[in-house]
Amino acid sequence: MLFRQLEYFVALAHERHFARAAGACYVSQPALSEAIRKLEQELDVPLVRRGQKFEGLTPEGERLVHWARRILADRDALKQEVAALQTGLTGELRLGVVPAASTTVALLTDPFCAAHPLVRVRLEMNLRSAGIIERVRRFELDAGIVYPDQQDTDELVVTPLYRERPVLIAGTELLTGRSGTIAWSEAVELPLCLLTPGMRGRRLIDQALQRQGLEVTPQLETDSLATLLAHVRTGRWASIVPQPWIETLGPPAGVASLPLDQPPVTALIALVTTKAEPGSPVTRALLQVARERPYHR
């Protein structure tokens, strides 16, 4: 069994198409197909359902592709371990991030990069928690920053980073005469732009409103926190965003923030990594930074 065969098998499982998988591996389609056939012969099980085109993996293939990903991940971890012994930690860290942590992630990656200058960090932003968790399980991401609540985190290490709570941000003219906190009932009377329904940050807002018998129909919805901030900066809009996000960037000129009154609503943001031992040295180093330099108290 060759690593190359496993790489081709994993690529085919990911791309679900022979030509695209061959392109991703920089080989011809016949070469990829032949390597996978030899892997099937060696394992003595069919891995791929073939017809005029790729028709999916067999039940055996669906089960064994996880082992292929694990073997390749362990191979890469071994290479990183050897390199770390010789020249210090090197390689690449692949980190998936939910939208709400798109700015606070810098509080983790900046000290990590300072401690390990030879490691390249690739951030994949605007992903959902469930998708990040699944890709960490498939070894396609080394780690993820997610909302772990209501997610299946079996076989993963969950390291709490901070709890976020929503705050109101608005142009200072919209908040004239207001200070301290603002009630949810007052907030919904403002011209709001919010995250789209279904996003975790929006669900927190809707849950808080439902507890008080309130609801909101914002004129503008988006899946981008940066877009919300851009609209608020015009002075005509208000929004409700995670407090750590504003703390990281700082409110822009002409924009003020107010804590929302009861009921308190919070959500945990956590780092998730695989429990596989010994694991990647890059992932272990990231965990060490997360535990030694907590974001937010």
PDB file of C-alpha atoms in Angstrom:
ATOM      1  CA  MET A   1       0.000   0.000   0.000  1.00  0.00           C
ATOM      2  CA  LEU A   2       1.377   3.387  -1.020  1.00  0.00           C
ATOM      3  CA  PHE A   3       0.594   6.808   0.415  1.00  0.00           C
ATOM      4  CA  ARG A   4      -0.035   7.952  -3.152  1.00  0.00           C
ATOM      5  CA  GLN A   5      -2.882   5.453  -3.509  1.00  0.00           C
ATOM      6  CA  LEU A   6      -4.482   6.711  -0.313  1.00  0.00           C
ATOM      7  CA  GLU A   7      -4.104  10.318  -1.470  1.00  0.00           C
ATOM      8  CA  TYR A   8      -5.908   9.517  -4.720  1.00  0.00           C
ATOM      9  CA  PHE A   9      -8.660   7.660  -2.859  1.00  0.00           C
ATOM     10  CA  VAL A  10      -9.197  10.564  -0.445  1.00  0.00           C
ATOM     11  CA  ALA A  11      -9.193  13.054  -3.324  1.00  0.00           C
ATOM     12  CA  LEU A  12     -11.832  11.036  -5.167  1.00  0.00           C
ATOM     13  CA  ALA A  13     -13.991  10.833  -2.033  1.00  0.00           C
ATOM     14  CA  HIS A  14     -13.732  14.629  -1.694  1.00  0.00           C
ATOM     15  CA  GLU A  15     -14.246  15.618  -5.329  1.00  0.00           C
ATOM     16  CA  ARG A  16     -16.804  12.896  -6.195  1.00  0.00           C
ATOM     17  CA  HIS A  17     -15.509  13.029  -9.773  1.00  0.00           C
ATOM     18  CA  PHE A  18     -12.584  11.167 -11.382  1.00  0.00           C
ATOM     19  CA  ALA A  19     -11.339  14.025 -13.575  1.00  0.00           C
ATOM     20  CA  ARG A  20     -11.496  16.620 -10.788  1.00  0.00           C
ATOM     21  CA  ALA A  21      -9.755  14.262  -8.363  1.00  0.00           C
ATOM     22  CA  ALA A  22      -7.000  13.619 -10.913  1.00  0.00           C
ATOM     23  CA  GLY A  23      -6.601  17.352 -11.427  1.00  0.00           C
ATOM     24  CA  ALA A  24      -6.377  17.955  -7.688  1.00  0.00           C
ATOM     25  CA  CYS A  25      -3.601  15.338  -7.488  1.00  0.00           C
ATOM     26  CA  TYR A  26      -1.816  16.609 -10.637  1.00  0.00           C
ATOM     27  CA  VAL A  27      -1.991  13.229 -12.375  1.00  0.00           C
ATOM     28  CA  SER A  28      -3.851  11.840 -15.359  1.00  0.00           C
ATOM     29  CA  GLN A  29      -7.268  10.277 -14.822  1.00  0.00           C
ATOM     30  CA  PRO A  30      -6.083   6.817 -15.981  1.00  0.00           C
ATOM     31  CA  ALA A  31      -3.194   6.959 -13.499  1.00  0.00           C
ATOM     32  CA  LEU A  32      -5.539   7.838 -10.641  1.00  0.00           C
ATOM     33  CA  SER A  33      -8.055   5.143 -11.600  1.00  0.00           C
ATOM     34  CA  GLU A  34      -5.353   2.478 -11.878  1.00  0.00           C
ATOM     35  CA  ALA A  35      -3.857   3.383  -8.493  1.00  0.00           C
ATOM     36  CA  ILE A  36      -7.265   3.077  -6.836  1.00  0.00           C
ATOM     37  CA  ARG A  37      -7.877  -0.282  -8.569  1.00  0.00           C
ATOM     38  CA  LYS A  38      -4.576  -1.564  -7.183  1.00  0.00           C
ATOM     39  CA  LEU A  39      -5.569  -0.350  -3.714  1.00  0.00           C
ATOM     40  CA  GLU A  40      -8.850  -2.267  -4.028  1.00  0.00           C
ATOM     41  CA  GLN A  41      -6.959  -5.396  -5.065  1.00  0.00           C
ATOM     42  CA  GLU A  42      -4.571  -5.110  -2.149  1.00  0.00           C
ATOM     43  CA  LEU A  43      -7.370  -4.552   0.367  1.00  0.00           C
ATOM     44  CA  ASP A  44      -9.554  -7.141  -1.374  1.00  0.00           C
ATOM     45  CA  VAL A  45     -12.673  -4.941  -1.144  1.00  0.00           C
ATOM     46  CA  PRO A  46     -14.383  -2.672  -3.685  1.00  0.00           C
ATOM     47  CA  LEU A  47     -14.010   0.985  -2.730  1.00  0.00           C
ATOM     48  CA  VAL A  48     -15.692   2.768  -5.646  1.00  0.00           C
ATOM     49  CA  ARG A  49     -18.974   2.208  -7.485  1.00  0.00           C
ATOM     50  CA  ARG A  50     -18.189   2.650 -11.165  1.00  0.00           C
ATOM     51  CA  GLY A  51     -20.417   3.158 -14.190  1.00  0.00           C
ATOM     52  CA  GLN A  52     -20.202   5.619 -17.041  1.00  0.00           C
ATOM     53  CA  LYS A  53     -19.009   8.038 -14.372  1.00  0.00           C
ATOM     54  CA  PHE A  54     -18.256   8.107 -10.650  1.00  0.00           C
ATOM     55  CA  GLU A  55     -21.326   6.811  -8.808  1.00  0.00           C
ATOM     56  CA  GLY A  56     -20.056   7.090  -5.254  1.00  0.00           C
ATOM     57  CA  LEU A  57     -18.109   5.015  -2.779  1.00  0.00           C
ATOM     58  CA  THR A  58     -19.177   1.544  -1.779  1.00  0.00           C
ATOM     59  CA  PRO A  59     -20.185   0.974   1.860  1.00  0.00           C
ATOM     60  CA  GLU A  60     -16.677  -0.420   2.385  1.00  0.00           C
ATOM     61  CA  GLY A  61     -15.199   2.655   0.736  1.00  0.00           C
ATOM     62  CA  GLU A  62     -17.228   5.032   2.911  1.00  0.00           C
ATOM     63  CA  ARG A  63     -15.907   3.251   5.980  1.00  0.00           C
ATOM     64  CA  LEU A  64     -12.297   2.948   4.894  1.00  0.00           C
ATOM     65  CA  VAL A  65     -11.868   6.497   3.604  1.00  0.00           C
ATOM     66  CA  HIS A  66     -11.797   7.680   7.225  1.00  0.00           C
ATOM     67  CA  TRP A  67      -8.825   5.383   7.851  1.00  0.00           C
ATOM     68  CA  ALA A  68      -7.134   6.711   4.728  1.00  0.00           C
ATOM     69  CA  ARG A  69      -7.555  10.285   5.965  1.00  0.00           C
ATOM     70  CA  ARG A  70      -6.242   9.297   9.395  1.00  0.00           C
ATOM     71  CA  ILE A  71      -3.173   7.548   7.939  1.00  0.00           C
ATOM     72  CA  LEU A  72      -2.334  10.564   5.771  1.00  0.00           C
ATOM     73  CA  ALA A  73      -2.847  12.919   8.711  1.00  0.00           C
ATOM     74  CA  ASP A  74      -0.529  10.789  10.853  1.00  0.00           C
ATOM     75  CA  ARG A  75       2.053  10.797   8.060  1.00  0.00           C
ATOM     76  CA  ASP A  76       1.942  14.598   7.907  1.00  0.00           C
ATOM     77  CA  ALA A  77       2.154  14.813  11.698  1.00  0.00           C
ATOM     78  CA  LEU A  78       5.215  12.556  11.655  1.00  0.00           C
ATOM     79  CA  LYS A  79       6.908  14.826   9.123  1.00  0.00           C
ATOM     80  CA  GLN A  80       6.107  17.870  11.276  1.00  0.00           C
ATOM     81  CA  GLU A  81       7.464  16.132  14.367  1.00  0.00           C
ATOM     82  CA  VAL A  82      10.763  15.319  12.628  1.00  0.00           C
ATOM     83  CA  ALA A  83      11.057  18.858  11.267  1.00  0.00           C
ATOM     84  CA  ALA A  84      10.344  20.304  14.719  1.00  0.00           C
ATOM     85  CA  LEU A  85      13.182  18.254  16.199  1.00  0.00           C
ATOM     86  CA  GLN A  86      15.577  19.552  13.561  1.00  0.00           C
ATOM     87  CA  THR A  87      14.620  23.174  12.889  1.00  0.00           C
ATOM     88  CA  GLY A  88      11.662  24.050  15.104  1.00  0.00           C
ATOM     89  CA  LEU A  89       7.966  23.815  14.357  1.00  0.00           C
ATOM     90  CA  THR A  90       7.104  24.134  10.656  1.00  0.00           C
ATOM     91  CA  GLY A  91       4.253  23.223   8.342  1.00  0.00           C
ATOM     92  CA  GLU A  92       0.747  24.585   7.927  1.00  0.00           C
ATOM     93  CA  LEU A  93      -2.091  25.148  10.386  1.00  0.00           C
ATOM     94  CA  ARG A  94      -5.569  24.957   8.813  1.00  0.00           C
ATOM     95  CA  LEU A  95      -8.125  26.683  11.017  1.00  0.00           C
ATOM     96  CA  GLY A  96     -11.866  26.977  10.316  1.00  0.00           C
ATOM     97  CA  VAL A  97     -13.665  29.944  11.890  1.00  0.00           C
ATOM     98  CA  VAL A  98     -17.346  30.836  12.377  1.00  0.00           C
ATOM     99  CA  PRO A  99     -18.302  34.395  11.300  1.00  0.00           C
ATOM    100  CA  ALA A 100     -18.715  35.655  14.862  1.00  0.00           C
ATOM    101  CA  ALA A 101     -15.026  34.920  15.558  1.00  0.00           C
ATOM    102  CA  SER A 102     -13.717  36.507  12.355  1.00  0.00           C
ATOM    103  CA  THR A 103     -11.975  39.269  14.321  1.00  0.00           C
ATOM    104  CA  THR A 104     -11.336  37.619  17.697  1.00  0.00           C
ATOM    105  CA  VAL A 105      -9.424  34.817  15.959  1.00  0.00           C
ATOM    106  CA  ALA A 106      -6.506  37.274  15.775  1.00  0.00           C
ATOM    107  CA  LEU A 107      -6.164  37.021  19.556  1.00  0.00           C
ATOM    108  CA  LEU A 108      -5.208  33.370  19.036  1.00  0.00           C
ATOM    109  CA  THR A 109      -3.381  33.383  15.718  1.00  0.00           C
ATOM    110  CA  ASP A 110      -1.209  36.429  16.447  1.00  0.00           C
ATOM    111  CA  PRO A 111       0.510  34.958  19.544  1.00  0.00           C
ATOM    112  CA  PHE A 112       0.669  31.569  17.806  1.00  0.00           C
ATOM    113  CA  CYS A 113       2.489  33.069  14.804  1.00  0.00           C
ATOM    114  CA  ALA A 114       4.804  35.011  17.108  1.00  0.00           C
ATOM    115  CA  ALA A 115       5.728  31.816  18.954  1.00  0.00           C
ATOM    116  CA  HIS A 116       6.071  29.730  15.772  1.00  0.00           C
ATOM    117  CA  PRO A 117       7.233  31.987  12.923  1.00  0.00           C
ATOM    118  CA  LEU A 118       7.962  29.088  10.533  1.00  0.00           C
ATOM    119  CA  VAL A 119       4.364  27.801  10.569  1.00  0.00           C
ATOM    120  CA  ARG A 120       2.000  29.054   7.864  1.00  0.00           C
ATOM    121  CA  VAL A 121      -1.566  29.676   9.024  1.00  0.00           C
ATOM    122  CA  ARG A 122      -4.500  29.283   6.624  1.00  0.00           C
ATOM    123  CA  LEU A 123      -7.803  30.605   7.918  1.00  0.00           C
ATOM    124  CA  GLU A 124     -11.087  29.507   6.358  1.00  0.00           C
ATOM    125  CA  MET A 125     -13.735  32.009   7.358  1.00  0.00           C
ATOM    126  CA  ASN A 126     -17.534  32.214   7.328  1.00  0.00           C
ATOM    127  CA  LEU A 127     -18.066  28.505   7.964  1.00  0.00           C
ATOM    128  CA  ARG A 128     -20.828  26.970  10.070  1.00  0.00           C
ATOM    129  CA  SER A 129     -19.984  25.107  13.273  1.00  0.00           C
ATOM    130  CA  ALA A 130     -21.319  21.767  12.026  1.00  0.00           C
ATOM    131  CA  GLY A 131     -19.281  21.990   8.823  1.00  0.00           C
ATOM    132  CA  ILE A 132     -16.104  22.887  10.700  1.00  0.00           C
ATOM    133  CA  ILE A 133     -16.551  19.991  13.120  1.00  0.00           C
ATOM    134  CA  GLU A 134     -17.090  17.521  10.284  1.00  0.00           C
ATOM    135  CA  ARG A 135     -13.967  18.731   8.466  1.00  0.00           C
ATOM    136  CA  VAL A 136     -11.882  18.469  11.655  1.00  0.00           C
ATOM    137  CA  ARG A 137     -13.098  14.872  11.970  1.00  0.00           C
ATOM    138  CA  ARG A 138     -12.055  14.211   8.353  1.00  0.00           C
ATOM    139  CA  PHE A 139      -8.612  15.776   9.028  1.00  0.00           C
ATOM    140  CA  GLU A 140      -9.323  18.438   6.382  1.00  0.00           C
ATOM    141  CA  LEU A 141      -8.920  21.112   9.078  1.00  0.00           C
ATOM    142  CA  ASP A 142      -6.492  20.960  11.994  1.00  0.00           C
ATOM    143  CA  ALA A 143      -8.787  22.909  14.304  1.00  0.00           C
ATOM    144  CA  GLY A 144     -11.877  25.063  14.353  1.00  0.00           C
ATOM    145  CA  ILE A 145     -13.365  27.951  16.293  1.00  0.00           C
ATOM    146  CA  VAL A 146     -17.053  27.153  16.723  1.00  0.00           C
ATOM    147  CA  TYR A 147     -20.182  27.369  18.826  1.00  0.00           C
ATOM    148  CA  PRO A 148     -19.969  23.895  20.451  1.00  0.00           C
ATOM    149  CA  ASP A 149     -23.452  23.989  22.001  1.00  0.00           C
ATOM    150  CA  GLN A 150     -25.935  21.694  20.276  1.00  0.00           C
ATOM    151  CA  GLN A 151     -23.141  20.154  18.196  1.00  0.00           C
ATOM    152  CA  ASP A 152     -21.853  16.583  18.211  1.00  0.00           C
ATOM    153  CA  THR A 153     -18.333  16.970  19.597  1.00  0.00           C
ATOM    154  CA  ASP A 154     -17.651  13.303  20.333  1.00  0.00           C
ATOM    155  CA  GLU A 155     -14.044  12.332  19.550  1.00  0.00           C
ATOM    156  CA  LEU A 156     -13.020  16.002  19.697  1.00  0.00           C
ATOM    157  CA  VAL A 157     -11.207  18.097  22.289  1.00  0.00           C
ATOM    158  CA  VAL A 158     -13.278  21.183  23.145  1.00  0.00           C
ATOM    159  CA  THR A 159     -11.260  24.052  24.627  1.00  0.00           C
ATOM    160  CA  PRO A 160     -13.420  27.008  25.786  1.00  0.00           C
ATOM    161  CA  LEU A 161     -12.133  30.377  24.602  1.00  0.00           C
ATOM    162  CA  TYR A 162     -14.722  32.933  25.749  1.00  0.00           C
ATOM    163  CA  ARG A 163     -18.416  33.645  26.107  1.00  0.00           C
ATOM    164  CA  GLU A 164     -19.945  36.207  23.822  1.00  0.00           C
ATOM    165  CA  ARG A 165     -22.984  38.283  24.566  1.00  0.00           C
ATOM    166  CA  PRO A 166     -24.775  40.629  22.187  1.00  0.00           C
ATOM    167  CA  VAL A 167     -24.543  44.416  22.411  1.00  0.00           C
ATOM    168  CA  LEU A 168     -26.332  47.140  20.485  1.00  0.00           C
ATOM    169  CA  ILE A 169     -24.258  49.350  18.200  1.00  0.00           C
ATOM    170  CA  ALA A 170     -25.621  52.443  16.472  1.00  0.00           C
ATOM    171  CA  GLY A 171     -24.708  55.882  15.228  1.00  0.00           C
ATOM    172  CA  THR A 172     -24.386  58.277  18.154  1.00  0.00           C
ATOM    173  CA  GLU A 173     -27.306  60.375  16.894  1.00  0.00           C
ATOM    174  CA  LEU A 174     -29.614  57.364  17.087  1.00  0.00           C
ATOM    175  CA  LEU A 175     -28.616  56.950  20.739  1.00  0.00           C
ATOM    176  CA  THR A 176     -28.885  60.576  21.786  1.00  0.00           C
ATOM    177  CA  GLY A 177     -29.854  60.806  25.433  1.00  0.00           C
ATOM    178  CA  ARG A 178     -29.282  57.095  26.073  1.00  0.00           C
ATOM    179  CA  SER A 179     -26.622  55.719  28.412  1.00  0.00           C
ATOM    180  CA  GLY A 180     -25.981  52.680  30.571  1.00  0.00           C
ATOM    181  CA  THR A 181     -28.009  49.843  29.105  1.00  0.00           C
ATOM    182  CA  ILE A 182     -30.818  49.646  26.584  1.00  0.00           C
ATOM    183  CA  ALA A 183     -33.890  47.449  26.820  1.00  0.00           C
ATOM    184  CA  TRP A 184     -34.624  44.919  24.097  1.00  0.00           C
ATOM    185  CA  SER A 185     -38.016  46.569  23.585  1.00  0.00           C
ATOM    186  CA  GLU A 186     -36.255  49.859  22.821  1.00  0.00           C
ATOM    187  CA  ALA A 187     -33.689  48.192  20.575  1.00  0.00           C
ATOM    188  CA  VAL A 188     -36.320  46.704  18.240  1.00  0.00           C
ATOM    189  CA  GLU A 189     -37.749  50.193  17.644  1.00  0.00           C
ATOM    190  CA  LEU A 190     -34.492  51.290  16.005  1.00  0.00           C
ATOM    191  CA  PRO A 191     -33.767  50.782  12.258  1.00  0.00           C
ATOM    192  CA  LEU A 192     -32.003  47.437  12.649  1.00  0.00           C
ATOM    193  CA  CYS A 193     -29.766  45.474  10.321  1.00  0.00           C
ATOM    194  CA  LEU A 194     -29.049  41.969  11.606  1.00  0.00           C
ATOM    195  CA  LEU A 195     -27.422  38.664  10.803  1.00  0.00           C
ATOM    196  CA  THR A 196     -29.518  36.306   8.697  1.00  0.00           C
ATOM    197  CA  PRO A 197     -31.919  33.860  10.397  1.00  0.00           C
ATOM    198  CA  GLY A 198     -30.343  30.516  11.169  1.00  0.00           C
ATOM    199  CA  MET A 199     -26.934  31.942  12.047  1.00  0.00           C
ATOM    200  CA  ARG A 200     -26.012  31.226  15.673  1.00  0.00           C
ATOM    201  CA  GLY A 201     -25.614  34.914  16.538  1.00  0.00           C
ATOM    202  CA  ARG A 202     -29.062  35.693  15.134  1.00  0.00           C
ATOM    203  CA  ARG A 203     -30.653  32.767  16.970  1.00  0.00           C
ATOM    204  CA  LEU A 204     -29.360  34.206  20.258  1.00  0.00           C
ATOM    205  CA  ILE A 205     -31.082  37.503  19.460  1.00  0.00           C
ATOM    206  CA  ASP A 206     -34.355  35.829  18.471  1.00  0.00           C
ATOM    207  CA  GLN A 207     -34.344  33.690  21.628  1.00  0.00           C
ATOM    208  CA  ALA A 208     -33.884  36.762  23.842  1.00  0.00           C
ATOM    209  CA  LEU A 209     -36.740  38.539  22.073  1.00  0.00           C
ATOM    210  CA  GLN A 210     -39.058  35.534  22.316  1.00  0.00           C
ATOM    211  CA  ARG A 211     -38.571  35.409  26.088  1.00  0.00           C
ATOM    212  CA  GLN A 212     -40.064  38.901  26.269  1.00  0.00           C
ATOM    213  CA  GLY A 213     -42.780  38.354  23.709  1.00  0.00           C
ATOM    214  CA  LEU A 214     -40.980  40.504  21.152  1.00  0.00           C
ATOM    215  CA  GLU A 215     -40.045  39.934  17.537  1.00  0.00           C
ATOM    216  CA  VAL A 216     -38.151  41.857  14.909  1.00  0.00           C
ATOM    217  CA  THR A 217     -38.293  42.160  11.127  1.00  0.00           C
ATOM    218  CA  PRO A 218     -35.127  43.988  10.086  1.00  0.00           C
ATOM    219  CA  GLN A 219     -35.082  45.757   6.732  1.00  0.00           C
ATOM    220  CA  LEU A 220     -31.576  44.452   6.026  1.00  0.00           C
ATOM    221  CA  GLU A 221     -30.061  41.046   6.813  1.00  0.00           C
ATOM    222  CA  THR A 222     -26.607  39.720   5.967  1.00  0.00           C
ATOM    223  CA  ASP A 223     -24.224  36.889   6.865  1.00  0.00           C
ATOM    224  CA  SER A 224     -21.333  39.351   7.235  1.00  0.00           C
ATOM    225  CA  LEU A 225     -20.472  41.198  10.440  1.00  0.00           C
ATOM    226  CA  ALA A 226     -18.308  43.584   8.434  1.00  0.00           C
ATOM    227  CA  THR A 227     -21.346  44.516   6.328  1.00  0.00           C
ATOM    228  CA  LEU A 228     -23.366  45.218   9.472  1.00  0.00           C
ATOM    229  CA  LEU A 229     -20.653  47.542  10.753  1.00  0.00           C
ATOM    230  CA  ALA A 230     -20.424  49.338   7.404  1.00  0.00           C
ATOM    231  CA  HIS A 231     -24.143  50.113   7.518  1.00  0.00           C
ATOM    232  CA  VAL A 232     -24.041  51.236  11.147  1.00  0.00           C
ATOM    233  CA  ARG A 233     -21.205  53.624  10.274  1.00  0.00           C
ATOM    234  CA  THR A 234     -23.543  55.528   7.939  1.00  0.00           C
ATOM    235  CA  GLY A 235     -25.376  56.759  11.030  1.00  0.00           C
ATOM    236  CA  ARG A 236     -28.769  55.529   9.827  1.00  0.00           C
ATOM    237  CA  TRP A 237     -28.679  51.982  11.193  1.00  0.00           C
ATOM    238  CA  ALA A 238     -28.362  50.069  14.429  1.00  0.00           C
ATOM    239  CA  SER A 239     -27.339  46.454  14.890  1.00  0.00           C
ATOM    240  CA  ILE A 240     -26.845  43.796  17.544  1.00  0.00           C
ATOM    241  CA  VAL A 241     -23.459  42.086  17.395  1.00  0.00           C
ATOM    242  CA  PRO A 242     -21.194  39.982  19.661  1.00  0.00           C
ATOM    243  CA  GLN A 243     -19.488  42.129  22.299  1.00  0.00           C
ATOM    244  CA  PRO A 244     -15.986  40.573  21.853  1.00  0.00           C
ATOM    245  CA  TRP A 245     -16.121  41.511  18.168  1.00  0.00           C
ATOM    246  CA  ILE A 246     -16.533  45.188  19.065  1.00  0.00           C
ATOM    247  CA  GLU A 247     -13.934  44.935  21.838  1.00  0.00           C
ATOM    248  CA  THR A 248     -11.390  43.590  19.366  1.00  0.00           C
ATOM    249  CA  LEU A 249     -11.911  46.225  16.668  1.00  0.00           C
ATOM    250  CA  GLY A 250     -13.080  49.064  18.864  1.00  0.00           C
ATOM    251  CA  PRO A 251     -16.179  51.068  17.881  1.00  0.00           C
ATOM    252  CA  PRO A 252     -15.497  53.288  14.853  1.00  0.00           C
ATOM    253  CA  ALA A 253     -15.885  57.060  14.990  1.00  0.00           C
ATOM    254  CA  GLY A 254     -19.498  58.100  15.266  1.00  0.00           C
ATOM    255  CA  VAL A 255     -20.651  54.700  16.553  1.00  0.00           C
ATOM    256  CA  ALA A 256     -21.538  53.896  20.160  1.00  0.00           C
ATOM    257  CA  SER A 257     -22.364  50.595  21.836  1.00  0.00           C
ATOM    258  CA  LEU A 258     -24.724  49.846  24.688  1.00  0.00           C
ATOM    259  CA  PRO A 259     -25.174  46.607  26.633  1.00  0.00           C
ATOM    260  CA  LEU A 260     -28.625  45.101  26.298  1.00  0.00           C
ATOM    261  CA  ASP A 261     -30.723  44.810  29.419  1.00  0.00           C
ATOM    262  CA  GLN A 262     -32.080  41.553  30.798  1.00  0.00           C
ATOM    263  CA  PRO A 263     -32.435  38.745  30.009  1.00  0.00           C
ATOM    264  CA  PRO A 264     -28.712  37.974  29.694  1.00  0.00           C
ATOM    265  CA  VAL A 265     -27.899  35.951  26.592  1.00  0.00           C
ATOM    266  CA  THR A 266     -24.512  34.320  26.121  1.00  0.00           C
ATOM    267  CA  ALA A 267     -22.951  31.718  23.859  1.00  0.00           C
ATOM    268  CA  LEU A 268     -19.716  29.784  24.255  1.00  0.00           C
ATOM    269  CA  ILE A 269     -17.036  30.072  21.579  1.00  0.00           C
ATOM    270  CA  ALA A 270     -14.544  27.201  21.701  1.00  0.00           C
ATOM    271  CA  LEU A 271     -11.587  25.688  19.885  1.00  0.00           C
ATOM    272  CA  VAL A 272     -12.170  22.129  18.650  1.00  0.00           C
ATOM    273  CA  THR A 273      -9.404  19.703  17.710  1.00  0.00           C
ATOM    274  CA  THR A 274      -9.238  15.964  17.142  1.00  0.00           C
ATOM    275  CA  LYS A 275      -8.563  13.590  20.026  1.00  0.00           C
ATOM    276  CA  ALA A 276      -6.275  11.485  17.825  1.00  0.00           C
ATOM    277  CA  GLU A 277      -3.005  10.775  19.635  1.00  0.00           C
ATOM    278  CA  PRO A 278      -0.283  11.883  19.496  1.00  0.00           C
ATOM    279  CA  GLY A 279      -1.741  14.291  16.954  1.00  0.00           C
ATOM    280  CA  SER A 280      -0.132  17.005  14.913  1.00  0.00           C
ATOM    281  CA  PRO A 281       2.570  19.031  16.689  1.00  0.00           C
ATOM    282  CA  VAL A 282       1.117  22.151  15.046  1.00  0.00           C
ATOM    283  CA  THR A 283      -2.277  21.420  16.597  1.00  0.00           C
ATOM    284  CA  ARG A 284      -0.700  20.714  19.985  1.00  0.00           C
ATOM    285  CA  ALA A 285       1.107  24.056  19.802  1.00  0.00           C
ATOM    286  CA  LEU A 286      -2.152  25.860  18.996  1.00  0.00           C
ATOM    287  CA  LEU A 287      -3.846  24.222  21.985  1.00  0.00           C
ATOM    288  CA  GLN A 288      -1.006  25.325  24.224  1.00  0.00           C
ATOM    289  CA  VAL A 289      -1.397  28.944  23.111  1.00  0.00           C
ATOM    290  CA  ALA A 290      -5.175  28.792  23.596  1.00  0.00           C
ATOM    291  CA  ARG A 291      -4.798  27.462  27.139  1.00  0.00           C
ATOM    292  CA  GLU A 292      -1.991  29.796  28.187  1.00  0.00           C
ATOM    293  CA  ARG A 293      -3.394  33.002  26.669  1.00  0.00           C
ATOM    294  CA  PRO A 294      -7.167  32.982  27.091  1.00  0.00           C
ATOM    295  CA  TYR A 295      -9.016  35.572  25.048  1.00  0.00           C
ATOM    296  CA  HIS A 296     -11.619  37.001  27.255  1.00  0.00           C
ATOM    297  CA  ARG A 297     -12.698  36.816  30.815  1.00  0.00           C
TER     298      ARG A 297
END
